[in-house]
Coordinates of C-alpha atoms in Angstrom, one line a residue:
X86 CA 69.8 -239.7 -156.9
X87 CA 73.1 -238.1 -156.9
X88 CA 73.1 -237.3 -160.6
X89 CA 69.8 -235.9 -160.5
X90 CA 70.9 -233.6 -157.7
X91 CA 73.8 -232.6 -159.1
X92 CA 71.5 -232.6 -162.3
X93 CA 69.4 -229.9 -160.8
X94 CA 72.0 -228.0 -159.0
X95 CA 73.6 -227.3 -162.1
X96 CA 70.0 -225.7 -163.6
X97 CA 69.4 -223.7 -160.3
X98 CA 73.1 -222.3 -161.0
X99 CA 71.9 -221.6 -164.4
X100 CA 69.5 -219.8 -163.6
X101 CA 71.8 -217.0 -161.7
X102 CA 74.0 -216.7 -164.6
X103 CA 74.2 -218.9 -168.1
X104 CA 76.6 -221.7 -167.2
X105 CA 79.4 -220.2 -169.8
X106 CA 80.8 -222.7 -172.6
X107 CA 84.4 -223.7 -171.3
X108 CA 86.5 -220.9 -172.9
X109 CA 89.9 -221.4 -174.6
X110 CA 92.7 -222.4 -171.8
X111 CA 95.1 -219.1 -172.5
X112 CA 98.5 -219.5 -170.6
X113 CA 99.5 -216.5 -169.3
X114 CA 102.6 -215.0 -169.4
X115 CA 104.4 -213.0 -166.7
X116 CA 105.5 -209.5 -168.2
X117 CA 106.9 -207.8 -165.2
X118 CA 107.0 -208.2 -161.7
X119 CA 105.8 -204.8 -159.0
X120 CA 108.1 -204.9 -156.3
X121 CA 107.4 -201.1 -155.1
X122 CA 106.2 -202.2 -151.2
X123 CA 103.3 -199.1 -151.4
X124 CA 101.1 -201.9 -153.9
X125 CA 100.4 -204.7 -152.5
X126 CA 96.7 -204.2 -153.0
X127 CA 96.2 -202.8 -156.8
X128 CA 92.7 -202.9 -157.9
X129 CA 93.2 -201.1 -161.1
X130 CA 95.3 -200.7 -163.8
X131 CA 95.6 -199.3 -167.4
X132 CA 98.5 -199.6 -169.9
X133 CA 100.0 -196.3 -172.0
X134 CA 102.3 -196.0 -174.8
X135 CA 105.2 -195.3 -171.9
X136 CA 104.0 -198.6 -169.6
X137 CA 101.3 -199.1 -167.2
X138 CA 99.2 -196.8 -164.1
X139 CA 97.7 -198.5 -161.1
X140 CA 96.0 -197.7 -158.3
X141 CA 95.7 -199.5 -154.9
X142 CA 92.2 -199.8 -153.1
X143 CA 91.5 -198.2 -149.8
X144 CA 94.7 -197.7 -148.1
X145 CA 95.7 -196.7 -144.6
X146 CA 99.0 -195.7 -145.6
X147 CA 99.3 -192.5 -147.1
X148 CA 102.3 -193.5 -149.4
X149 CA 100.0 -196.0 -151.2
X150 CA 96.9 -193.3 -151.6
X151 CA 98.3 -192.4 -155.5
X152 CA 98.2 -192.8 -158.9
X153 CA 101.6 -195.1 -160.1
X154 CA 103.1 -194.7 -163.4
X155 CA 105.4 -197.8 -164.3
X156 CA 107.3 -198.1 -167.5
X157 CA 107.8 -201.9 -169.0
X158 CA 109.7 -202.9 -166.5
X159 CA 107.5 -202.3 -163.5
X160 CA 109.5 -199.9 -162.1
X161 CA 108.0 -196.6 -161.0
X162 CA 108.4 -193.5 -163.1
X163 CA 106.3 -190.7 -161.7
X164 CA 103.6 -191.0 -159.0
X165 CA 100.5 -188.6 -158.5
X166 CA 98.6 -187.7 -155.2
X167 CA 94.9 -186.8 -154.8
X168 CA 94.0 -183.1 -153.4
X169 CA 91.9 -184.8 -150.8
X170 CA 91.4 -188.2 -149.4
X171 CA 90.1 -191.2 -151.7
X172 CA 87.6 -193.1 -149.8
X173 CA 87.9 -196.7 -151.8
X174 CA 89.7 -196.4 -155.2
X175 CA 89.0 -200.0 -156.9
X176 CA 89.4 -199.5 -161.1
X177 CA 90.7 -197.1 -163.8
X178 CA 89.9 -196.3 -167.1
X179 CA 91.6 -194.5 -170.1
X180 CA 89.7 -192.3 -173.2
X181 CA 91.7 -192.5 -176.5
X182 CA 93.0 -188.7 -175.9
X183 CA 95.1 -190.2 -172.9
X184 CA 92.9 -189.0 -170.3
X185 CA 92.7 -191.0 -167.1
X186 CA 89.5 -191.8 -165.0
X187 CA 89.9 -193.3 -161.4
X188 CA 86.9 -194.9 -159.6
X189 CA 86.7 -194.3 -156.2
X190 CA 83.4 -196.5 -156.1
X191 CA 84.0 -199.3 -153.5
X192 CA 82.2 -199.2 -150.4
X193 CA 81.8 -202.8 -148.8
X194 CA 79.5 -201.8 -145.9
X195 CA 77.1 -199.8 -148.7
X196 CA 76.9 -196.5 -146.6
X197 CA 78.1 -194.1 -149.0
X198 CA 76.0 -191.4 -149.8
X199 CA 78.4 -190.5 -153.1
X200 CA 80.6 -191.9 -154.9
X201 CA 83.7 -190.4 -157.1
X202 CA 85.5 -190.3 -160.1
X203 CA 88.9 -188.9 -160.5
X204 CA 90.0 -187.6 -163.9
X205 CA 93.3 -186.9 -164.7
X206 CA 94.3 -185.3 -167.9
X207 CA 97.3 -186.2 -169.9
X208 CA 100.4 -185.1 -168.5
X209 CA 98.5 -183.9 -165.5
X210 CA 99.6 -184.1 -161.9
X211 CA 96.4 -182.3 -160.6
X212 CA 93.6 -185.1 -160.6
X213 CA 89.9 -183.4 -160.1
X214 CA 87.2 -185.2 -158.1
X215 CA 83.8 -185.9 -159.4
X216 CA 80.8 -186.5 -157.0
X217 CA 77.8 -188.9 -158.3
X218 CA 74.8 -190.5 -156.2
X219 CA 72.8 -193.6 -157.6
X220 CA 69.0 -193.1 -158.2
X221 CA 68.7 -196.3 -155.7
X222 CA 70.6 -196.2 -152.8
X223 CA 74.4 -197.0 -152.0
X224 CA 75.8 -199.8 -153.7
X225 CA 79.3 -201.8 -153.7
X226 CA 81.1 -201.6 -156.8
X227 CA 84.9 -202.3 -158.7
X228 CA 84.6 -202.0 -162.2
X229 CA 84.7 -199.2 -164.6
X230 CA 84.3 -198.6 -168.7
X231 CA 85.3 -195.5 -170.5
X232 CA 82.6 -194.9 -173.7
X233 CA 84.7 -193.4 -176.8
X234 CA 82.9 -190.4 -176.0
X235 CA 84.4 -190.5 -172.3
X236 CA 81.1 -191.0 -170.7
X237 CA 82.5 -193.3 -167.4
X238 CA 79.8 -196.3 -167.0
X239 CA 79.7 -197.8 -163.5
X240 CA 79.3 -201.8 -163.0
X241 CA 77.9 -202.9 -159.6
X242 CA 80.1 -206.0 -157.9
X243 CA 76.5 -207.7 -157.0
X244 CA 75.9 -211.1 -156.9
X245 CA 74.5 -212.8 -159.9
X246 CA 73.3 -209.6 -162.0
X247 CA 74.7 -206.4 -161.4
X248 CA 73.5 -202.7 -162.2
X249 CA 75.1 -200.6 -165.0
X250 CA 74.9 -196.6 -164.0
X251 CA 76.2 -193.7 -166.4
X252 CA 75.7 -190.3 -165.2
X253 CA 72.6 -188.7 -165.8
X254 CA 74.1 -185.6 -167.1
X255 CA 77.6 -183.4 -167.6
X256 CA 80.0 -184.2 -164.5
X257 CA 80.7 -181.0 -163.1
X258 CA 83.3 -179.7 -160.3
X259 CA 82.0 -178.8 -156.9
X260 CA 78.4 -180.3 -157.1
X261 CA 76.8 -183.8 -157.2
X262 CA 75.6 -185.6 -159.8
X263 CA 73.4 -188.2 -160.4
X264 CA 73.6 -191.3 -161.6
X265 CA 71.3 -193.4 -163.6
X266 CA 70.2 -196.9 -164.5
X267 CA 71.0 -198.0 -167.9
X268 CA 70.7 -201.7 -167.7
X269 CA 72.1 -204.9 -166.4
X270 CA 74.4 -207.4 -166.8
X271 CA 74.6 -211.5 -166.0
X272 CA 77.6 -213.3 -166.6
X273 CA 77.9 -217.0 -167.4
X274 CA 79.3 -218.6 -164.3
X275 CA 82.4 -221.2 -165.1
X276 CA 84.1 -223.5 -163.3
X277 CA 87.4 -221.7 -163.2
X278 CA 89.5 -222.3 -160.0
X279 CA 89.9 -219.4 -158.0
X280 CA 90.7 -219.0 -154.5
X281 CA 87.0 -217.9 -153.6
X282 CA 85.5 -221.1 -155.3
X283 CA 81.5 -220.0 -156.0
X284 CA 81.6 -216.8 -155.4
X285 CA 84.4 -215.6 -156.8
X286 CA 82.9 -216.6 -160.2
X287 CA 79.8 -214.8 -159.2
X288 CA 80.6 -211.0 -158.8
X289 CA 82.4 -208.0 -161.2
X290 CA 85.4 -206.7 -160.0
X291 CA 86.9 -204.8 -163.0
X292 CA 86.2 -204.0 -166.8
X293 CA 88.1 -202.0 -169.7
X294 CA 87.3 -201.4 -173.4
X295 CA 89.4 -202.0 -176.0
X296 CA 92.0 -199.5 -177.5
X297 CA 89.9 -199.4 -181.0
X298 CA 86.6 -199.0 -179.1
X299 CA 85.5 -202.2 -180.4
X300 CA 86.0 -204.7 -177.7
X301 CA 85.0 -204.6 -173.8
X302 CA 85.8 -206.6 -171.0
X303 CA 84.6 -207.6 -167.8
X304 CA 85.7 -209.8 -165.4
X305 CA 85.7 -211.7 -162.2
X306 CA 88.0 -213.3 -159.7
X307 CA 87.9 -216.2 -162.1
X308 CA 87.8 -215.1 -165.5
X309 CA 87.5 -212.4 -168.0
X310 CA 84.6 -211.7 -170.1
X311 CA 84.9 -210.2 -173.9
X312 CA 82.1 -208.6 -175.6
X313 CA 81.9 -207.1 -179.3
X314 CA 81.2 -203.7 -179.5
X315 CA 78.9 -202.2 -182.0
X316 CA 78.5 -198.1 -183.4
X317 CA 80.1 -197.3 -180.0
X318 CA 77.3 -198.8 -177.8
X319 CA 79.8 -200.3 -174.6
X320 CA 76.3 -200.6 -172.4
X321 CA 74.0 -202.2 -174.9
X322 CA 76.9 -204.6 -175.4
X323 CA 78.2 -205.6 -172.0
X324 CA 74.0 -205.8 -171.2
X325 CA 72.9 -207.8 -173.9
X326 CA 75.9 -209.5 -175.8
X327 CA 77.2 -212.9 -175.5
X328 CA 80.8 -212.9 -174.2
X329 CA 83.8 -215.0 -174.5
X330 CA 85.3 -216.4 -171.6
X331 CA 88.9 -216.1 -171.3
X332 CA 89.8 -218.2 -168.3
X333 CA 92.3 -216.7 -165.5
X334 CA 92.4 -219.5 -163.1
X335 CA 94.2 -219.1 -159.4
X336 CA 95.1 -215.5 -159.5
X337 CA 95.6 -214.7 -156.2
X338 CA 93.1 -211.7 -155.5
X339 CA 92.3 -210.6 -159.5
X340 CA 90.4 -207.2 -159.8
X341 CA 92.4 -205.7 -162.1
X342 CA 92.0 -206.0 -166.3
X343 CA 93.3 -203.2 -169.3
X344 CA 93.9 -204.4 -172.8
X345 CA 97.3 -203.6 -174.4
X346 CA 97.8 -201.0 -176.3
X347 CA 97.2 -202.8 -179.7
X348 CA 93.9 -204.8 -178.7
X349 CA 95.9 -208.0 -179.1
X350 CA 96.1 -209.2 -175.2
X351 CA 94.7 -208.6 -171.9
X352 CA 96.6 -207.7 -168.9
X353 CA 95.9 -208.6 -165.0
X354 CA 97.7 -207.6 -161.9
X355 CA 96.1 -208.9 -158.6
X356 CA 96.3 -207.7 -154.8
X357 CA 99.0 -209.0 -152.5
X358 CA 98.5 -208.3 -149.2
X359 CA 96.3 -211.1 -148.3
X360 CA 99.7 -213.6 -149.4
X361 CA 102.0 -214.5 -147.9
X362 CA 104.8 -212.4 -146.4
X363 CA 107.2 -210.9 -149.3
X364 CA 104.5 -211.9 -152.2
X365 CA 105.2 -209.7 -155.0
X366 CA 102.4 -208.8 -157.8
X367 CA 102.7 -209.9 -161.2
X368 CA 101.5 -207.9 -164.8
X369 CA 100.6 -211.3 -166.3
X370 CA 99.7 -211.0 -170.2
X371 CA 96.7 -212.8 -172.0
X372 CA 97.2 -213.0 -175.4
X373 CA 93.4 -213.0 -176.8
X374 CA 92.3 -215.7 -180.2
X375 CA 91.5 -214.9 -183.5
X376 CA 88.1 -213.3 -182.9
X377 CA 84.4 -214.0 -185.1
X378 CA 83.2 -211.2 -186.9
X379 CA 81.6 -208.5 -185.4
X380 CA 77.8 -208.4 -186.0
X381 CA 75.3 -205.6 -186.7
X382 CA 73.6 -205.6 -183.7
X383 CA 73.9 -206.7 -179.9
X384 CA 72.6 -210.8 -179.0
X385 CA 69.5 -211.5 -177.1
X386 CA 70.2 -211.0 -173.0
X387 CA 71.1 -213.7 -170.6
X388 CA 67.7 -215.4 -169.3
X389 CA 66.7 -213.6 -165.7
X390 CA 67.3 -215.7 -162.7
X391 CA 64.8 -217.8 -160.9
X392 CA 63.1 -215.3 -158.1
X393 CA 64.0 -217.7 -155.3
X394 CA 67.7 -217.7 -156.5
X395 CA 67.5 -214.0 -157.2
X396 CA 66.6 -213.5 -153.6
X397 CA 69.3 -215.7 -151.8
X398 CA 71.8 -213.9 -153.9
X399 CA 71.0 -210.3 -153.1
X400 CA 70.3 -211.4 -149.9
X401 CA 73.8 -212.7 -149.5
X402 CA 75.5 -210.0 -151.8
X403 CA 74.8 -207.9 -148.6
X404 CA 78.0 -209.8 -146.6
X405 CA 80.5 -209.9 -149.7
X406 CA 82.3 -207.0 -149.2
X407 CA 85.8 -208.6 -148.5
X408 CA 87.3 -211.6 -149.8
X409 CA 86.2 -212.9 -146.2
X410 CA 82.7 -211.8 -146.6
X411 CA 82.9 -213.4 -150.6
X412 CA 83.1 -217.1 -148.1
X413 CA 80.4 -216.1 -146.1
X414 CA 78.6 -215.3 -149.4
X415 CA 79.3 -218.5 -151.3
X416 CA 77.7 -220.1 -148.5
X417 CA 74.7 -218.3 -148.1
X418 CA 74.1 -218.9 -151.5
X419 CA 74.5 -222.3 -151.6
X420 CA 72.3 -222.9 -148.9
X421 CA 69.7 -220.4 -150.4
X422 CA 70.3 -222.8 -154.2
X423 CA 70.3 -225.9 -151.8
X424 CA 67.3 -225.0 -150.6
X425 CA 65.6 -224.3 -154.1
X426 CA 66.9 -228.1 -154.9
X427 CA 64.8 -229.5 -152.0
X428 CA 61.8 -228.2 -153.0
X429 CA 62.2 -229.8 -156.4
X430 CA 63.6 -232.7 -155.4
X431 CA 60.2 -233.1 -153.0
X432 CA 58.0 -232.3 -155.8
X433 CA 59.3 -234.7 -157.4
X434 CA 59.4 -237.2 -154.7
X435 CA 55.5 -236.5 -154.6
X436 CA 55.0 -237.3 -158.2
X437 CA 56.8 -240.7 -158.5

């Protein structure tokens, strides 16, 4: 009996996101370590010619509510402020001209009537704020891609599949724009150890595309995500390719991912301030395999989850705001997939 629960458990998982193929073990290397005491809780992060820029998430404390610029060696170089509070600041993005995008997109209780997005030219110190509004109501979210073109694409942190927003026209200064729907996207779940177990393989909390515009990448607390990027097209690929897994087990809190600046590595930083007292945070390095050729045109999608399992995961998506909330989740949806398993389990009682 056991194997055919655990048999069937497995399938019901499935059916939220393909179970991925167990990716190659990368060992990661430690690059530098952050020991400014304003980021403890850095949530995004790109890399430049000169070093690396992060951002911490919502922030009480004014001296950690900027943009950091480190060089190499971790060690801050500049630092820029916002002209007017950010509300929840949770990834960052970079076009190929330098330009920097900062997504101020988080919002755990799902109350926000707008979102924003922060873009900072080169050599800027004066970042200018971007209002949007989804077509469907507030939603949670802590990853960000930068087309080529510099259209900013907008990936929801929502159990199982998430939403994929671009903005339905020109962003412009001083008005609100909105959003729209462009697709979705289902990641394999693995079996990566993370410190949120289930969930924690279950939910988006930062992306990047490559420097050459022909790689993107998404990831979770767990693991990062690699998908091949054809004529440009960064949402038909994250929404219908087949990734590689890149495995990034027992980072503490992991929402952060850029590429280096020659497409040859990945780079992670996680939050801190949920460790232990003194816990300082890490650039670790990733240095990606030998990749397949790219092909002409994007894979067939991910098959759609099961509508019971569907169900218990947006219903428990609704309480996974916080790493706290991500327990709460796992357990909803286990009981919600638990409960899926009974009803086979019966029906297949009644059979024999």
């Amino acid at each position: 009996m056991r194997s055919r629960v655990g048999a069937a458990l497995v399938a019901l998982i499935a059916g939220v996101g393909l179970l991925a193929t167990p990716g190659v073990a990368l060992a990661s290397q430690r690059v530098c370590r952050i020991a400014g005491k304003h980021m403890t809780e850095l949530s995004g992060m790109v890399t430049t010619a000169a070093g690396f820029v992060v951002v911490n998430d919502g922030s009480d404390d004014p001296a950690a509510r900027k943009i950091f610029y480190l060089d190499h060696r971790c060690a801050v170089t500049r630092t820029v402020s916002y002209p007017s509070r950010p509300r929840d600041t949770e990834d960052m993005g970079v076009t190929p001209a330098g330009t920097l995008w900062v997504a101020d997109i988080g919002d755990n209780d799902r109350n926000r009537p707008t979102i924003g997005l922060w873009r900072l030219p080169k050599g800027s110190s004066h970042p200018q704020l971007y209002r949007l509004t989804y077509p469907d109501g507030p939603h949670d979210a802590e990853a960000l891609l930068v087309n080529g073109d510099g259209t900013p694409i907008v990936v929801t942190k929502t159990v199982g599949t998430a939403e994929v927003y671009e903005p339905a026209r020109n962003l412009a200064a001083g008005t609100t724009t909105p959003l729209r729907k462009v697709g979705e996207v289902t990641l394999p779940i693995s079996t990566t150890s993370n410190p949120f177990s289930i969930p924690g393989r279950l939910v988006i909390t930062g992306g990047a595309v490559g420097p050459d515009g022909k790689h993107a990448v998404l990831r979770t607390y767990a693991d990062a995500f690699e998908f091949d990027v054809t004529r440009g097209d960064v949402v038909g690929a994250i929404t219908h390719g087949e990734p590689r897994q890149i495995p990034m087990p027992n980072e503490p809190q992991g929402e952060s991912v850029a590429y280096t600046t020659d497409g040859t590595a990945l780079l992670t930083v996680s939050e801190t301030s949920r460790q232990p007292a003194g816990t300082k945070a890490d650039i670790l390095r990733y240095s990606l395999p030998p990749r397949p050729a790219v092909t002409s045109s994007p894979t067939t999608a991910p098959a759609a989850a099961p509508p019971g399992a569907k169900a218990a995961a947006e219903a428990a998506v609704q309480r996974a705001g916080t790493p706290a909330g991500l327990l709460v989740t796992g357990g909803a949806l286990l009981l919600g997939l638990a409960a899926l398993l009974g009803v086979l389990v019966v029906r297949r009682s009644g059979r024999s």
